[in-house]
Short mmCIF file of C-alpha atoms in Angstrom, two decimals:
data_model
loop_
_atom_site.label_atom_id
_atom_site.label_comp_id
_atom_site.label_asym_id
_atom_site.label_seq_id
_atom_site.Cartn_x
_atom_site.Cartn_y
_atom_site.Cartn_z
CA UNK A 17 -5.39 34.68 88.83
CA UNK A 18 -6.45 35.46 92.16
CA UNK A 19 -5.61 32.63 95.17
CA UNK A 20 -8.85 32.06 95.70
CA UNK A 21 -10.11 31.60 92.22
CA UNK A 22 -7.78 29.05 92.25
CA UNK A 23 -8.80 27.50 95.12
CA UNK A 24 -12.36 27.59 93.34
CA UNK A 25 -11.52 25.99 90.23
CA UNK A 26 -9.25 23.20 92.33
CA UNK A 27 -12.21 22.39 94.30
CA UNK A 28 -14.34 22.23 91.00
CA UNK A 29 -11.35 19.71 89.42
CA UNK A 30 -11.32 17.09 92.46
CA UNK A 31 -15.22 16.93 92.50
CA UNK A 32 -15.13 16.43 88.61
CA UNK A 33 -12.49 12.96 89.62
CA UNK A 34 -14.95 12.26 92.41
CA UNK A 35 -18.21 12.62 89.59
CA UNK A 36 -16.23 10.35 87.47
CA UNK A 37 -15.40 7.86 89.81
CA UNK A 38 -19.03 7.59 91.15
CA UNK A 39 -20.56 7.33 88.11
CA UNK A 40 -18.13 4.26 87.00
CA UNK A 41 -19.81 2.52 89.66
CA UNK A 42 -23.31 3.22 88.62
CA UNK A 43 -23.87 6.02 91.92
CA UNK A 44 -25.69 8.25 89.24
CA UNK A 45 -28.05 10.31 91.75
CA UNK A 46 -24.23 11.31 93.80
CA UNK A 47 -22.56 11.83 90.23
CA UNK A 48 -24.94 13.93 89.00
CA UNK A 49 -25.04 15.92 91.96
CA UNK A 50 -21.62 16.43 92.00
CA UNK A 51 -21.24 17.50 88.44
CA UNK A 52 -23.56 20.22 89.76
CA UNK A 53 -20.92 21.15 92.57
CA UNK A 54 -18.13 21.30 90.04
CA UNK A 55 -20.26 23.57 88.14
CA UNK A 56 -21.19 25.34 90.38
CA UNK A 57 -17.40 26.08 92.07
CA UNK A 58 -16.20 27.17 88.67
CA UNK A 59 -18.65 29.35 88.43
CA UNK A 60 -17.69 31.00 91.96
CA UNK A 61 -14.28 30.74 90.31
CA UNK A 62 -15.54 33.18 87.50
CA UNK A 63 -17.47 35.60 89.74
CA UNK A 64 -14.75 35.92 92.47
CA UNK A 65 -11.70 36.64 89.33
CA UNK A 66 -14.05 39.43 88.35
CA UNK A 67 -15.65 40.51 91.75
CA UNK A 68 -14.26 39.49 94.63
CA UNK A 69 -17.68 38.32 96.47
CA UNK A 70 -18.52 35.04 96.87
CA UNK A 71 -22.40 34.48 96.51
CA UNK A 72 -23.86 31.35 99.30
CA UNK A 73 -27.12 31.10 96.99
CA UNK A 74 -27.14 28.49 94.20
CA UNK A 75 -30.04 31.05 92.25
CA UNK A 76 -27.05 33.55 93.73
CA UNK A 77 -24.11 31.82 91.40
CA UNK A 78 -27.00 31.04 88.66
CA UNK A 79 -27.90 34.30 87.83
CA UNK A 80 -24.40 36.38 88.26
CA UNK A 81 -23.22 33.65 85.71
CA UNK A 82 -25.27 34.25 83.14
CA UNK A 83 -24.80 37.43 83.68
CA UNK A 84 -20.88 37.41 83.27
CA UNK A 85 -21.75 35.16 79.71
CA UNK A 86 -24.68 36.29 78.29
CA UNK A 87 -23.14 38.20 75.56
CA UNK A 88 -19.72 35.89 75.26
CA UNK A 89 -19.59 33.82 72.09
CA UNK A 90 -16.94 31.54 73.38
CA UNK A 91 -20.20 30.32 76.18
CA UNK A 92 -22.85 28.60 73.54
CA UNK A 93 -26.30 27.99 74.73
CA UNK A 94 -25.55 24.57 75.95
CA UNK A 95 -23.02 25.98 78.62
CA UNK A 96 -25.09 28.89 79.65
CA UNK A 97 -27.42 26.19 80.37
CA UNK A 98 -25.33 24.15 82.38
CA UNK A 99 -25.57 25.46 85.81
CA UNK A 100 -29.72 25.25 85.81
CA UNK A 101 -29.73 21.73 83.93
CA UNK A 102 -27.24 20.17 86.66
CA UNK A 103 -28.89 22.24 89.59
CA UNK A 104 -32.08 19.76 88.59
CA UNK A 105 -29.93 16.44 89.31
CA UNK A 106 -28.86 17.38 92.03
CA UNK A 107 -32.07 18.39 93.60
CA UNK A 108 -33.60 15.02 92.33
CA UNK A 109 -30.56 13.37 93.96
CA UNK A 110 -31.32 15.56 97.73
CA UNK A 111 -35.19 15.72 97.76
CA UNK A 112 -36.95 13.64 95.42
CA UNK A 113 -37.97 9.98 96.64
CA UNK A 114 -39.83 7.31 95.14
CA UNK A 115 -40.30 7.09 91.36
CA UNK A 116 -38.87 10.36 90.52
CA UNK A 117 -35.99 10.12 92.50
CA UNK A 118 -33.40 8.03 90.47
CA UNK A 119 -30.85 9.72 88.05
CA UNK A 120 -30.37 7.45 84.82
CA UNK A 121 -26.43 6.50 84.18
CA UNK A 122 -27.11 8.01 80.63
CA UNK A 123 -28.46 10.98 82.47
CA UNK A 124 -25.53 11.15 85.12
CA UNK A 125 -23.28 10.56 82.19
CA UNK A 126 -24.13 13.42 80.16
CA UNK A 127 -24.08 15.54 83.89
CA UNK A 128 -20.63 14.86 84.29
CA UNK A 129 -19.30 15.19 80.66
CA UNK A 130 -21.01 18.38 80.49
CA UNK A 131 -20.05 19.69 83.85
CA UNK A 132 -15.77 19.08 82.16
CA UNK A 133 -16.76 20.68 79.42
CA UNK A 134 -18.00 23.64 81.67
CA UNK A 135 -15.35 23.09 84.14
CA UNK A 136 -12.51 23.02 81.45
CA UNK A 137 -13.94 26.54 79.49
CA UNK A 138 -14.48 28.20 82.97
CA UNK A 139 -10.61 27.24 83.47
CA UNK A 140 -9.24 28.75 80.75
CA UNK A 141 -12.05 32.11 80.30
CA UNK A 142 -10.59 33.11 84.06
CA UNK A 143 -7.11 32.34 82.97
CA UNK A 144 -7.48 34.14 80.28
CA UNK A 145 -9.14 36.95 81.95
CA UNK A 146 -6.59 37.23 84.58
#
């Protein structure tokens, strides 16, 4: 594995701790934004191990990751999904105010159990990989 794929999937890990420790005390619009970040780091993590770029653009990471999956059986529909479904919390928790702009804790709570389910798989696909 490449140093800075590491460094990718070590970033994704502490804001995964930092999404579970917000959302045990009910910060759901900063959990599920961070779920989103985790997600979003182990998906850099995936891209760099195969590429060596780094993309800046969330639709950037988005679309190269699908990419990289698309035809992998080990990444079902519900993980290919991830990265889009999480990008929406955390643009609800940035922009949105007044009615639209809570997160649910059942909401934030799936965010951040999908985002180590996504974190985990990316962790051992680029180990694996590599």
């Amino acid at each position: 594995m490449k140093p800075q794929t590491g460094a990718f999937l070590e970033k994704a890990n502490e804001l995964l701790r930092q999404a579970e420790t917000m959302l045990g005390v009910s910060l759901n619009e900063a959990a599920g934004r961070t779920a989103y970040l985790a997600g979003f780091h182990a998906a850099q993590a995936l891209i760099f191990e195969r590429h060596d770029r780094v993309f800046k653009k969330h639709s950037s990471v988005q679309g190269e990751f699908a990419r990289l999956v698309k035809d992998d059986p080990r990444f079902d529909l519900d993980l290919r999904a991830f990265l889009g479904r999480a990008y929406n919390l955390k643009a609800i928790a940035d922009y949105e105010t007044g009615a639209g702009s809570h997160i649910s804790n059942e909401h934030a709570a799936e965010a951040v159990a999908d985002a180590v389910r996504f974190v985990g798989m990316l962790s051992v696909f680029v180990s694996e990989s590599g």
